[in-house]
C-alpha positions as a Python dict, from the first residue, in 0.01 Angstrom:
ca = {
    (1, 'C'): (0, 0, 0),
    (2, 'K'): (-63, 212, 313),
    (3, 'V'): (-382, 363, 174),
    (4, 'F'): (-517, 24, 61),
    (5, 'F'): (-438, -128, 400),
    (6, 'K'): (-602, 156, 594),
    (7, 'R'): (-920, 142, 385),
    (8, 'A'): (-936, -238, 384),
    (9, 'A'): (-861, -283, 754),
    (10, 'E'): (-1099, -10, 872),
    (11, 'G'): (-1372, -95, 622),
    (12, 'K'): (-1662, -328, 679),
    (13, 'Q'): (-1612, -513, 351),
    (14, 'K'): (-1496, -876, 373),
    (15, 'Y'): (-1264, -986, 96),
    (16, 'L'): (-1262, -1344, -29),
    (17, 'C'): (-998, -1504, -248),
    (18, 'A'): (-1131, -1677, -559),
    (19, 'T'): (-847, -1932, -553),
    (20, 'R'): (-653, -2090, -264),
    (21, 'N'): (-540, -1779, -72),
    (22, 'D'): (-196, -1793, -231),
    (23, 'C'): (-220, -1534, -509),
    (24, 'T'): (98, -1361, -620),
    (25, 'I'): (93, -1000, -507),
    (26, 'D'): (338, -778, -688),
    (27, 'K'): (342, -434, -847),
    (28, 'F'): (153, -550, -1156),
    (29, 'R'): (-96, -802, -1008),
    (30, 'R'): (-178, -637, -674),
    (31, 'K'): (-528, -531, -782),
    (32, 'N'): (-634, -883, -883),
    (33, 'C'): (-700, -1018, -533),
    (34, 'P'): (-766, -774, -246),
    (35, 'S'): (-800, -1064, 0),
    (36, 'C'): (-445, -1190, -58),
    (37, 'R'): (-317, -833, -73),
    (38, 'L'): (-463, -755, 270),
    (39, 'R'): (-327, -1084, 408),
    (40, 'K'): (18, -991, 278),
    (41, 'C'): (-8, -653, 453),
    (42, 'Y'): (-84, -827, 784),
    (43, 'E'): (201, -1074, 728),
    (44, 'A'): (436, -780, 672),
    (45, 'G'): (340, -659, 1019),
    (46, 'M'): (116, -367, 924),
    (47, 'T'): (-130, -259, 1195),
    (48, 'L'): (-370, 31, 1234),
    (49, 'G'): (-240, 104, 1583),
    (50, 'A'): (120, 146, 1467),
    (51, 'R'): (58, 498, 1336),
    (52, 'K'): (-82, 607, 1671),
    (53, 'L'): (228, 478, 1848),
    (54, 'K'): (458, 672, 1615),
    (55, 'K'): (264, 992, 1684),
    (56, 'L'): (326, 959, 2057),
    (57, 'G'): (698, 988, 2005),
    (58, 'N'): (952, 735, 2115),
    (59, 'L'): (1057, 912, 2435),
    (60, 'K'): (708, 979, 2567),
    (61, 'A'): (589, 628, 2484),
    (62, 'Q'): (895, 471, 2649),
    (63, 'E'): (845, 677, 2966),
    (64, 'E'): (480, 572, 2987),
    (65, 'L'): (567, 208, 2926),
    (66, 'D'): (836, 216, 3194),
    (67, 'W'): (579, 353, 3439),
    (68, 'I'): (326, 85, 3342),
    (69, 'F'): (575, -200, 3379),
    (70, 'S'): (708, -67, 3710),
    (71, 'A'): (350, -52, 3839),
    (72, 'G'): (301, -412, 3728),
    (73, 'R'): (620, -522, 3906),
    (74, 'R'): (520, -345, 4227),
    (75, 'S'): (180, -511, 4236),
    (76, 'S'): (278, -855, 4100),
    (77, 'K'): (409, -952, 4444),
    (78, 'E'): (49, -996, 4559),
    (79, 'L'): (-89, -1304, 4387),
    (80, 'S'): (-440, -1446, 4393),
    (81, 'P'): (-459, -1762, 4604),
    (82, 'G'): (-381, -2061, 4384),
    (83, 'M'): (-427, -1863, 4065),
    (84, 'G'): (-85, -1710, 4005),
    (85, 'I'): (-252, -1399, 3860),
    (86, 'P'): (-116, -1059, 3965),
    (87, 'Q'): (-363, -823, 4129),
    (88, 'L'): (-319, -463, 4023),
    (89, 'E'): (-456, -291, 4330),
    (90, 'G'): (-488, 83, 4288),
    (91, 'Y'): (-404, 76, 3918),
    (92, 'S'): (-637, 85, 3623),
    (93, 'C'): (-553, -66, 3287),
    (94, 'Q'): (-354, 196, 3097),
    (95, 'P'): (-482, 267, 2741),
    (96, 'I'): (-128, 309, 2604),
    (97, 'F'): (-41, -41, 2724),
    (98, 'L'): (-344, -185, 2545),
    (99, 'N'): (-250, 6, 2228),
    (100, 'V'): (100, -142, 2239),
    (101, 'L'): (-38, -492, 2279),
    (102, 'E'): (-281, -440, 1989),
    (103, 'A'): (-4, -303, 1769),
    (104, 'I'): (223, -604, 1823),
    (105, 'E'): (-46, -872, 1819),
    (106, 'P'): (91, -1177, 1636),
    (107, 'V'): (-51, -1254, 1295),
    (108, 'V'): (-237, -1576, 1220),
    (109, 'V'): (-7, -1824, 1050),
    (110, 'C'): (-151, -2063, 791),
    (111, 'A'): (9, -2397, 706),
    (112, 'G'): (-28, -2357, 331),
    (113, 'H'): (-148, -2718, 307),
    (114, 'D'): (-269, -2807, -43),
    (115, 'N'): (-608, -2977, -6),
    (116, 'N'): (-603, -3084, -372),
    (117, 'Q'): (-322, -3333, -311),
    (118, 'P'): (-393, -3667, -143),
    (119, 'D'): (-292, -3681, 222),
    (120, 'S'): (20, -3876, 302),
    (121, 'F'): (214, -3895, 624),
    (122, 'A'): (520, -3729, 467),
    (123, 'L'): (315, -3445, 318),
    (124, 'L'): (128, -3378, 643),
    (125, 'L'): (453, -3388, 840),
    (126, 'S'): (612, -3148, 593),
    (127, 'S'): (316, -2908, 623),
    (128, 'L'): (330, -2928, 1001),
    (129, 'N'): (706, -2863, 999),
    (130, 'E'): (660, -2560, 773),
    (131, 'L'): (381, -2428, 996),
    (132, 'G'): (598, -2468, 1305),
    (133, 'E'): (885, -2286, 1137),
    (134, 'R'): (662, -1996, 1033),
    (135, 'Q'): (504, -1976, 1377),
    (136, 'L'): (844, -1969, 1549),
    (137, 'V'): (961, -1685, 1324),
    (138, 'H'): (646, -1488, 1408),
    (139, 'V'): (686, -1555, 1782),
    (140, 'V'): (1044, -1422, 1774),
    (141, 'K'): (934, -1111, 1582),
    (142, 'W'): (650, -1061, 1829),
    (143, 'A'): (879, -1097, 2129),
    (144, 'N'): (1127, -847, 1984),
    (145, 'A'): (842, -597, 1949),
    (146, 'L'): (751, -626, 2319),
    (147, 'P'): (854, -314, 2508),
    (148, 'G'): (1159, -386, 2722),
    (149, 'F'): (1218, -733, 2575),
    (150, 'R'): (1556, -642, 2429),
    (151, 'N'): (1664, -504, 2767),
    (152, 'L'): (1634, -852, 2918),
    (153, 'H'): (1931, -1086, 2949),
    (154, 'V'): (1959, -1329, 2654),
    (155, 'S'): (1870, -1630, 2871),
    (156, 'D'): (1557, -1449, 2992),
    (157, 'Q'): (1465, -1362, 2632),
    (158, 'M'): (1494, -1730, 2537),
    (159, 'T'): (1280, -1830, 2835),
    (160, 'V'): (1006, -1585, 2733),
    (161, 'I'): (1009, -1723, 2377),
    (162, 'Q'): (1009, -2084, 2497),
    (163, 'Y'): (712, -2029, 2728),
    (164, 'S'): (518, -1840, 2461),
    (165, 'W'): (577, -2136, 2230),
    (166, 'M'): (409, -2386, 2466),
}
């Protein structure tokens, strides 16, 4: 699966599903629909940047991230007038920080709504509920992947998740 993902994600080819983007991908039918196979890879959390992060080593990456976040805390005291945006005076955007953000970027969540069935209030509400549930699961996974998130107090973790949900 790693080789397929690397080739498909780096390649210029666009895959399209011949059905409704809900093909079964298993050991025997994985070659039938590359579009759904690639989607399943993304849903499983695979990213091209993840390999680069592993190569850096956990200790070195953590030290660099600590430095980046401490620089952000030092400069976040100076806010733009009325904007609430931190100004990072004297600091440039660190490439490792951007790589981390790319690696943990949340996946796009689809509702799985069946367009072949007639719309009813109950069906639309059910689809919306399922979409919300999936999105919340992805937000929690994303938050747990943020560097330093697990070091926060539980109430602060919940606040971060609640504000990212809005």
